[in-house]
Coordinates of N, CA, C and O in Angstrom, one line a residue:
M1429 N -17.8 16.7 27.1 CA -17.8 17.5 25.9 C -18.8 16.8 24.5 O -18.8 15.8 24.4
S1430 N -19.7 17.9 24.6 CA -20.6 17.6 23.2 C -19.9 17.5 22.1 O -19.0 18.6 21.7
P1431 N -20.4 16.5 20.9 CA -19.9 16.5 19.7 C -20.5 17.9 18.8 O -19.3 17.9 18.3
R1432 N -20.9 18.5 19.2 CA -21.4 19.9 18.2 C -20.4 20.7 18.7 O -20.3 21.8 17.9
T1433 N -19.6 20.5 19.7 CA -18.6 21.8 19.7 C -17.4 21.4 19.3 O -16.5 22.3 19.2
L1434 N -17.2 20.1 18.7 CA -16.2 19.6 17.6 C -16.0 20.6 16.7 O -17.1 20.7 15.9
T1435 N -14.7 21.4 16.1 CA -14.4 22.0 14.7 C -13.6 21.4 13.8 O -12.9 20.5 14.3
G1436 N -13.7 21.8 12.8 CA -12.4 21.5 12.0 C -12.6 20.2 11.1 O -11.5 19.5 10.9
W1437 N -13.8 19.6 11.0 CA -13.8 18.4 10.6 C -13.3 18.2 9.0 O -13.6 18.8 8.5
R1438 N -12.3 17.4 8.9 CA -12.0 17.0 7.7 C -11.9 15.1 7.4 O -11.8 14.6 8.2
K1439 N -11.9 14.9 6.4 CA -11.9 13.6 5.6 C -10.6 13.2 6.0 O -9.8 14.0 5.5
S1440 N -10.4 11.9 6.2 CA -9.2 11.2 6.6 C -8.6 11.0 5.0 O -9.6 10.8 3.6
S1441 N -7.4 10.9 4.6 CA -6.7 11.0 3.7 C -6.7 9.2 2.8 O -6.7 9.1 2.0
H1442 N -7.2 8.7 3.9 CA -7.2 7.2 3.3 C -8.8 6.9 3.3 O -8.7 5.5 2.8
S1443 N -9.7 7.7 3.2 CA -10.9 7.3 2.9 C -11.2 6.7 1.5 O -10.4 7.6 0.5
H1444 N -12.3 6.1 1.0 CA -12.4 5.8 -0.4 C -14.0 6.0 -0.6 O -14.7 4.9 -0.1
F1445 N -14.3 7.0 -1.0 CA -15.6 7.4 -1.3 C -16.6 6.3 -2.3 O -17.8 6.3 -1.9
E1446 N -15.8 5.6 -3.0 CA -16.5 4.8 -3.9 C -16.8 3.4 -3.1 O -17.8 2.9 -3.4
E1447 N -16.3 3.3 -1.8 CA -16.6 2.3 -0.9 C -17.7 2.6 0.2 O -17.7 1.8 0.6
N1448 N -17.7 3.9 0.2 CA -18.6 4.3 1.1 C -17.8 4.2 2.6 O -18.4 3.8 3.8
A1449 N -16.5 4.4 2.4 CA -15.5 4.0 3.8 C -15.0 5.2 4.2 O -13.5 5.3 4.2
C1450 N -15.6 6.3 4.4 CA -15.1 7.8 4.6 C -15.2 7.9 6.0 O -16.5 7.8 6.7
V1451 N -14.4 8.5 6.7 CA -14.4 8.8 8.1 C -13.7 9.9 8.2 O -13.0 10.8 7.2
E1452 N -14.3 11.3 9.0 CA -13.8 12.5 9.3 C -13.4 12.5 10.7 O -13.9 12.0 11.6
I1453 N -12.3 13.6 11.2 CA -12.2 13.7 12.5 C -12.3 15.2 12.6 O -12.3 16.1 11.8
G1454 N -12.9 15.6 13.8 CA -12.9 17.0 14.2 C -12.2 17.1 15.5 O -11.8 15.9 16.4
T1455 N -11.7 18.2 15.8 CA -11.1 18.3 17.2 C -11.8 19.4 18.2 O -12.6 20.2 17.8
G1456 N -11.7 19.2 19.4 CA -12.2 20.2 20.6 C -10.9 20.5 21.4 O -10.1 19.6 21.4
P1457 N -10.9 21.3 22.5 CA -9.9 21.2 23.2 C -9.6 19.8 24.2 O -10.3 19.3 24.8
G1458 N -8.3 19.5 23.9 CA -7.6 18.2 24.5 C -8.6 16.8 24.1 O -8.7 15.7 24.5
V1459 N -9.3 16.9 22.8 CA -10.2 15.9 22.4 C -10.2 15.6 20.8 O -9.9 16.7 20.2
V1460 N -10.4 14.4 20.4 CA -10.8 14.3 18.9 C -11.9 13.5 18.4 O -12.0 12.4 19.2
G1461 N -12.9 13.9 17.6 CA -14.1 13.2 17.3 C -13.9 12.6 16.0 O -13.0 13.0 15.5
V1462 N -14.8 11.3 15.8 CA -14.6 10.5 14.8 C -15.9 10.3 14.0 O -16.6 9.9 15.0
R1463 N -16.4 10.6 13.0 CA -17.5 10.2 12.6 C -17.6 10.0 11.4 O -16.5 9.9 10.7
D1464 N -18.6 9.3 10.8 CA -18.7 8.7 9.3 C -19.2 10.0 8.6 O -20.2 10.7 8.6
T1465 N -18.6 10.0 7.3 CA -19.0 10.9 6.7 C -20.2 11.3 5.9 O -20.8 12.5 5.9
K1466 N -20.7 10.3 5.7 CA -22.1 10.3 5.2 C -23.2 10.3 6.1 O -24.3 10.6 5.9
D1467 N -22.7 10.4 7.5 CA -23.7 10.6 8.6 C -23.2 11.3 9.2 O -22.9 11.2 10.6
P1468 N -23.1 12.8 9.2 CA -22.8 13.7 9.9 C -23.5 14.0 11.3 O -24.9 13.7 11.1
A1469 N -23.3 15.0 11.9 CA -23.9 15.2 13.4 C -25.5 15.4 12.9 O -25.6 16.2 11.7
P1470 N -26.3 15.2 13.1 CA -26.6 14.7 15.0 C -26.2 13.1 15.1 O -26.6 12.5 16.3
H1471 N -25.5 12.5 14.1 CA -25.5 10.9 14.3 C -24.3 10.8 15.3 O -23.3 11.7 15.6
P1472 N -23.9 9.3 15.6 CA -23.1 9.2 16.8 C -21.6 9.7 16.3 O -21.2 9.3 14.9
V1473 N -21.0 10.1 17.3 CA -19.7 10.7 17.1 C -18.7 10.1 18.2 O -19.5 10.1 19.4
L1474 N -17.8 9.5 18.0 CA -16.9 8.8 18.9 C -15.9 9.9 19.3 O -15.0 10.5 18.5
V1475 N -15.6 10.0 20.8 CA -15.0 11.2 21.0 C -13.7 10.6 22.1 O -14.1 9.6 22.7
Y1476 N -12.5 11.0 21.5 CA -11.3 10.2 22.4 C -10.5 11.6 22.9 O -10.2 12.6 22.3
S1477 N -9.7 11.2 24.2 CA -8.8 12.3 24.6 C -7.7 12.1 23.3 O -7.5 11.6 22.6
A1478 N -7.3 13.4 23.4 CA -5.9 13.4 22.4 C -4.9 12.8 22.4 O -4.4 12.1 21.3
D1479 N -4.6 12.5 23.7 CA -3.6 11.3 23.9 C -3.7 9.9 23.4 O -3.0 9.3 23.0
A1480 N -5.2 9.7 24.0 CA -5.5 8.1 23.5 C -5.5 8.3 21.7 O -5.1 7.2 21.2
F1481 N -5.9 9.3 21.0 CA -6.2 9.2 19.6 C -4.5 9.2 18.9 O -4.5 8.3 18.2
A1482 N -3.7 10.0 19.9 CA -2.4 10.1 19.3 C -1.4 8.9 19.4 O -0.9 8.2 18.7
A1483 N -2.1 7.8 20.2 CA -1.6 6.7 20.7 C -2.0 5.8 19.7 O -1.3 4.6 19.3
F1484 N -3.3 5.6 19.5 CA -4.1 4.9 18.3 C -3.3 5.2 16.8 O -3.0 4.3 16.2
L1485 N -3.2 6.3 16.5 CA -2.5 6.6 15.5 C -0.5 6.2 15.2 O -0.4 5.6 14.2
A1486 N -0.4 6.2 16.4 CA 1.1 6.1 16.4 C 1.2 4.4 16.3 O 2.2 3.7 15.6
R1487 N 0.2 3.7 16.9 CA 0.1 2.2 16.9 C -0.1 1.8 15.5 O 0.4 1.0 14.9
L1488 N -1.0 2.6 14.9 CA -1.2 2.2 13.4 C -0.2 2.2 12.3 O -0.3 1.6 11.7
T1489 N 0.5 3.5 12.8 CA 1.7 3.6 11.9 C 3.2 3.0 12.3 O 4.1 3.3 11.5
G1490 N 3.3 2.0 13.2 CA 4.3 1.4 13.6 C 5.1 2.3 14.6 O 6.1 1.8 15.0
E1491 N 4.8 3.5 15.0 CA 5.8 4.3 15.8 C 5.6 3.8 17.1 O 4.4 3.1 17.5
R1492 N 6.7 3.8 17.9 CA 6.5 3.6 19.4 C 6.9 4.8 20.5 O 7.2 5.4 20.1

C-alpha cells in the first residue's frame, strides 16, 4: 500500500509542539501509517498492519 492512499491523518494527543515531538497517524484498509507532523508526505511514512499497531498500543498502555 502506498502511503499516499492513507487518509484521516490526525495528530497524537501526546504530541508536544514546543519540543518538535509531533507524530500523526493515518489509516487505510487494514493498515496504520505513522509520520512526522512537520514532514508530511512525501517524506517517509512507517506503515504497520492494523493488528501490529493495536498490539503496539496495547503494550504501551499496559493492556494484555
